[in-house]
């Protein structure tokens, strides 16, 4: 039996295949289930135009793909889309930022505020700080919410 998340991945892949065909772009799709969400990755030659500046186009494509899944299933999707490893690289950089900032706070004993981030980015930093044994909080108002790493 195909799980709901596998079904979401299949629907998303069909939608994205069609999109790549329309745009006349070559890309291979990889469908996976990570934690509690479907994940689709597109890898290929030059897909930077699908990522856009700071991942803005990627974010928009992810929302469109989630809408396509919703149209088919009638259920809201938390599907994650990655293109050319952009999100994976960003996750690694943000994890390093959280770990490094936690070490800095542990050494100085002073809280450190980071630059504003999206909810996705803040979650990665919060997880890295927690893994380093410290606490962090989000402060501010969207779209200028930011992470503050606190001493223990």
mmCIF file of C-alpha atoms in Angstrom:
data_model
loop_
_atom_site.group_PDB
_atom_site.id
_atom_site.type_symbol
_atom_site.label_atom_id
_atom_site.label_comp_id
_atom_site.label_asym_id
_atom_site.label_seq_id
_atom_site.Cartn_x
_atom_site.Cartn_y
_atom_site.Cartn_z
ATOM 1 C CA UNK A 1 0.000 0.000 0.000
ATOM 2 C CA UNK A 2 1.255 3.462 -0.892
ATOM 3 C CA UNK A 3 1.399 5.779 2.102
ATOM 4 C CA UNK A 4 -0.098 9.263 2.008
ATOM 5 C CA UNK A 5 3.371 10.843 1.951
ATOM 6 C CA UNK A 6 4.500 8.619 -0.924
ATOM 7 C CA UNK A 7 1.333 9.625 -2.785
ATOM 8 C CA UNK A 8 2.138 13.311 -2.169
ATOM 9 C CA UNK A 9 5.635 12.741 -3.560
ATOM 10 C CA UNK A 10 4.257 11.047 -6.673
ATOM 11 C CA UNK A 11 1.730 13.826 -7.311
ATOM 12 C CA UNK A 12 4.432 16.460 -6.783
ATOM 13 C CA UNK A 13 6.833 14.659 -9.124
ATOM 14 C CA UNK A 14 4.194 14.453 -11.868
ATOM 15 C CA UNK A 15 3.465 18.171 -11.486
ATOM 16 C CA UNK A 16 7.160 19.093 -11.546
ATOM 17 C CA UNK A 17 7.888 16.821 -14.542
ATOM 18 C CA UNK A 18 5.190 18.674 -16.471
ATOM 19 C CA UNK A 19 6.623 22.014 -15.379
ATOM 20 C CA UNK A 20 10.140 21.015 -16.478
ATOM 21 C CA UNK A 21 8.747 19.890 -19.861
ATOM 22 C CA UNK A 22 6.907 23.194 -20.361
ATOM 23 C CA UNK A 23 10.044 25.156 -19.442
ATOM 24 C CA UNK A 24 12.154 22.839 -21.643
ATOM 25 C CA UNK A 25 14.537 22.087 -18.759
ATOM 26 C CA UNK A 26 16.287 18.822 -18.053
ATOM 27 C CA UNK A 27 16.145 17.538 -14.519
ATOM 28 C CA UNK A 28 15.995 14.270 -12.659
ATOM 29 C CA UNK A 29 13.529 13.929 -9.803
ATOM 30 C CA UNK A 30 14.187 12.076 -6.574
ATOM 31 C CA UNK A 31 11.219 11.343 -4.301
ATOM 32 C CA UNK A 32 11.716 10.498 -0.634
ATOM 33 C CA UNK A 33 9.951 10.629 2.707
ATOM 34 C CA UNK A 34 11.984 12.478 5.339
ATOM 35 C CA UNK A 35 10.744 12.493 8.911
ATOM 36 C CA UNK A 36 7.066 13.365 8.568
ATOM 37 C CA UNK A 37 6.958 14.937 5.116
ATOM 38 C CA UNK A 38 7.368 14.107 1.465
ATOM 39 C CA UNK A 39 10.553 15.443 -0.107
ATOM 40 C CA UNK A 40 11.218 15.951 -3.802
ATOM 41 C CA UNK A 41 14.601 16.948 -5.199
ATOM 42 C CA UNK A 42 15.318 18.098 -8.730
ATOM 43 C CA UNK A 43 18.889 17.781 -9.939
ATOM 44 C CA UNK A 44 20.199 18.579 -13.359
ATOM 45 C CA UNK A 45 22.403 20.762 -15.474
ATOM 46 C CA UNK A 46 21.765 24.435 -14.803
ATOM 47 C CA UNK A 47 18.605 24.844 -12.765
ATOM 48 C CA UNK A 48 19.681 28.039 -10.995
ATOM 49 C CA UNK A 49 16.767 29.937 -12.585
ATOM 50 C CA UNK A 50 14.439 27.578 -10.668
ATOM 51 C CA UNK A 51 16.177 28.477 -7.399
ATOM 52 C CA UNK A 52 16.309 32.233 -7.925
ATOM 53 C CA UNK A 53 17.955 34.831 -5.735
ATOM 54 C CA UNK A 54 18.080 33.606 -2.112
ATOM 55 C CA UNK A 55 15.797 30.702 -3.064
ATOM 56 C CA UNK A 56 12.779 32.917 -3.777
ATOM 57 C CA UNK A 57 11.771 31.047 -6.950
ATOM 58 C CA UNK A 58 12.296 27.725 -5.150
ATOM 59 C CA UNK A 59 9.943 28.860 -2.376
ATOM 60 C CA UNK A 60 7.302 29.845 -4.943
ATOM 61 C CA UNK A 61 7.651 26.520 -6.789
ATOM 62 C CA UNK A 62 7.323 24.671 -3.501
ATOM 63 C CA UNK A 63 4.060 26.491 -2.747
ATOM 64 C CA UNK A 64 2.718 25.796 -6.250
ATOM 65 C CA UNK A 65 3.653 22.135 -5.871
ATOM 66 C CA UNK A 66 1.928 21.972 -2.490
ATOM 67 C CA UNK A 67 -1.178 23.469 -4.123
ATOM 68 C CA UNK A 68 -1.050 20.818 -6.848
ATOM 69 C CA UNK A 69 -0.912 18.119 -4.155
ATOM 70 C CA UNK A 70 -3.803 19.767 -2.304
ATOM 71 C CA UNK A 71 -5.857 19.872 -5.513
ATOM 72 C CA UNK A 72 -5.419 16.101 -5.930
ATOM 73 C CA UNK A 73 -5.729 14.971 -2.303
ATOM 74 C CA UNK A 74 -7.832 17.653 -0.630
ATOM 75 C CA UNK A 75 -5.287 17.702 2.197
ATOM 76 C CA UNK A 76 -2.701 20.344 3.033
ATOM 77 C CA UNK A 77 0.853 19.193 2.262
ATOM 78 C CA UNK A 78 4.113 19.955 4.073
ATOM 79 C CA UNK A 79 6.132 18.733 1.101
ATOM 80 C CA UNK A 80 9.693 20.021 0.846
ATOM 81 C CA UNK A 81 11.199 20.813 -2.536
ATOM 82 C CA UNK A 82 14.931 21.078 -3.174
ATOM 83 C CA UNK A 83 16.569 22.076 -6.436
ATOM 84 C CA UNK A 84 20.232 21.391 -7.211
ATOM 85 C CA UNK A 85 20.941 20.818 -3.501
ATOM 86 C CA UNK A 86 20.171 24.455 -2.590
ATOM 87 C CA UNK A 87 18.190 23.569 0.557
ATOM 88 C CA UNK A 88 20.614 20.834 1.608
ATOM 89 C CA UNK A 89 23.527 23.290 1.376
ATOM 90 C CA UNK A 90 21.554 25.946 3.232
ATOM 91 C CA UNK A 91 20.637 23.438 5.963
ATOM 92 C CA UNK A 92 24.327 22.585 6.434
ATOM 93 C CA UNK A 93 25.326 26.276 6.621
ATOM 94 C CA UNK A 94 22.544 27.075 9.125
ATOM 95 C CA UNK A 95 23.420 24.058 11.267
ATOM 96 C CA UNK A 96 27.023 25.293 11.363
ATOM 97 C CA UNK A 97 25.795 28.793 12.251
ATOM 98 C CA UNK A 98 23.705 27.439 15.143
ATOM 99 C CA UNK A 99 26.563 25.298 16.466
ATOM 100 C CA UNK A 100 29.156 28.073 16.147
ATOM 101 C CA UNK A 101 26.848 30.636 17.772
ATOM 102 C CA UNK A 102 26.101 28.236 20.641
ATOM 103 C CA UNK A 103 29.859 27.830 21.230
ATOM 104 C CA UNK A 104 30.276 31.628 21.180
ATOM 105 C CA UNK A 105 27.440 32.095 23.715
ATOM 106 C CA UNK A 106 28.815 29.317 25.942
ATOM 107 C CA UNK A 107 32.247 31.024 25.952
ATOM 108 C CA UNK A 108 31.042 34.589 26.491
ATOM 109 C CA UNK A 109 27.991 33.931 28.664
ATOM 110 C CA UNK A 110 26.186 36.626 26.657
ATOM 111 C CA UNK A 111 23.115 36.097 24.416
ATOM 112 C CA UNK A 112 23.627 36.513 20.653
ATOM 113 C CA UNK A 113 20.952 37.704 18.204
ATOM 114 C CA UNK A 114 21.147 36.483 14.613
ATOM 115 C CA UNK A 115 19.875 38.118 11.416
ATOM 116 C CA UNK A 116 16.190 37.704 10.462
ATOM 117 C CA UNK A 117 15.318 34.340 8.931
ATOM 118 C CA UNK A 118 12.388 32.419 7.521
ATOM 119 C CA UNK A 119 10.579 29.919 9.787
ATOM 120 C CA UNK A 120 12.361 27.043 7.967
ATOM 121 C CA UNK A 121 15.762 28.629 8.615
ATOM 122 C CA UNK A 122 14.996 29.416 12.262
ATOM 123 C CA UNK A 123 13.920 25.823 12.896
ATOM 124 C CA UNK A 124 17.272 24.518 11.644
ATOM 125 C CA UNK A 125 19.187 26.970 13.864
ATOM 126 C CA UNK A 126 16.996 26.152 16.911
ATOM 127 C CA UNK A 127 17.657 22.425 16.375
ATOM 128 C CA UNK A 128 21.433 22.979 16.097
ATOM 129 C CA UNK A 129 21.487 25.141 19.250
ATOM 130 C CA UNK A 130 19.470 22.525 21.169
ATOM 131 C CA UNK A 131 21.841 19.781 19.965
ATOM 132 C CA UNK A 132 24.719 21.899 21.329
ATOM 133 C CA UNK A 133 22.971 21.960 24.723
ATOM 134 C CA UNK A 134 21.766 25.577 24.821
ATOM 135 C CA UNK A 135 18.410 27.349 24.475
ATOM 136 C CA UNK A 136 17.225 29.707 21.767
ATOM 137 C CA UNK A 137 14.110 31.756 21.127
ATOM 138 C CA UNK A 138 12.581 33.520 18.143
ATOM 139 C CA UNK A 139 11.908 37.219 18.604
ATOM 140 C CA UNK A 140 10.533 40.005 16.438
ATOM 141 C CA UNK A 141 7.658 40.090 13.980
ATOM 142 C CA UNK A 142 7.523 38.390 10.560
ATOM 143 C CA UNK A 143 9.211 38.895 8.193
ATOM 144 C CA UNK A 144 11.915 40.204 10.540
ATOM 145 C CA UNK A 145 11.806 37.359 13.123
ATOM 146 C CA UNK A 146 15.232 36.274 14.297
ATOM 147 C CA UNK A 147 16.860 33.757 16.608
ATOM 148 C CA UNK A 148 18.406 34.705 19.948
ATOM 149 C CA UNK A 149 20.792 32.118 21.390
ATOM 150 C CA UNK A 150 20.760 32.221 25.190
ATOM 151 C CA UNK A 151 23.353 31.122 27.741
ATOM 152 C CA UNK A 152 22.413 28.108 29.858
#
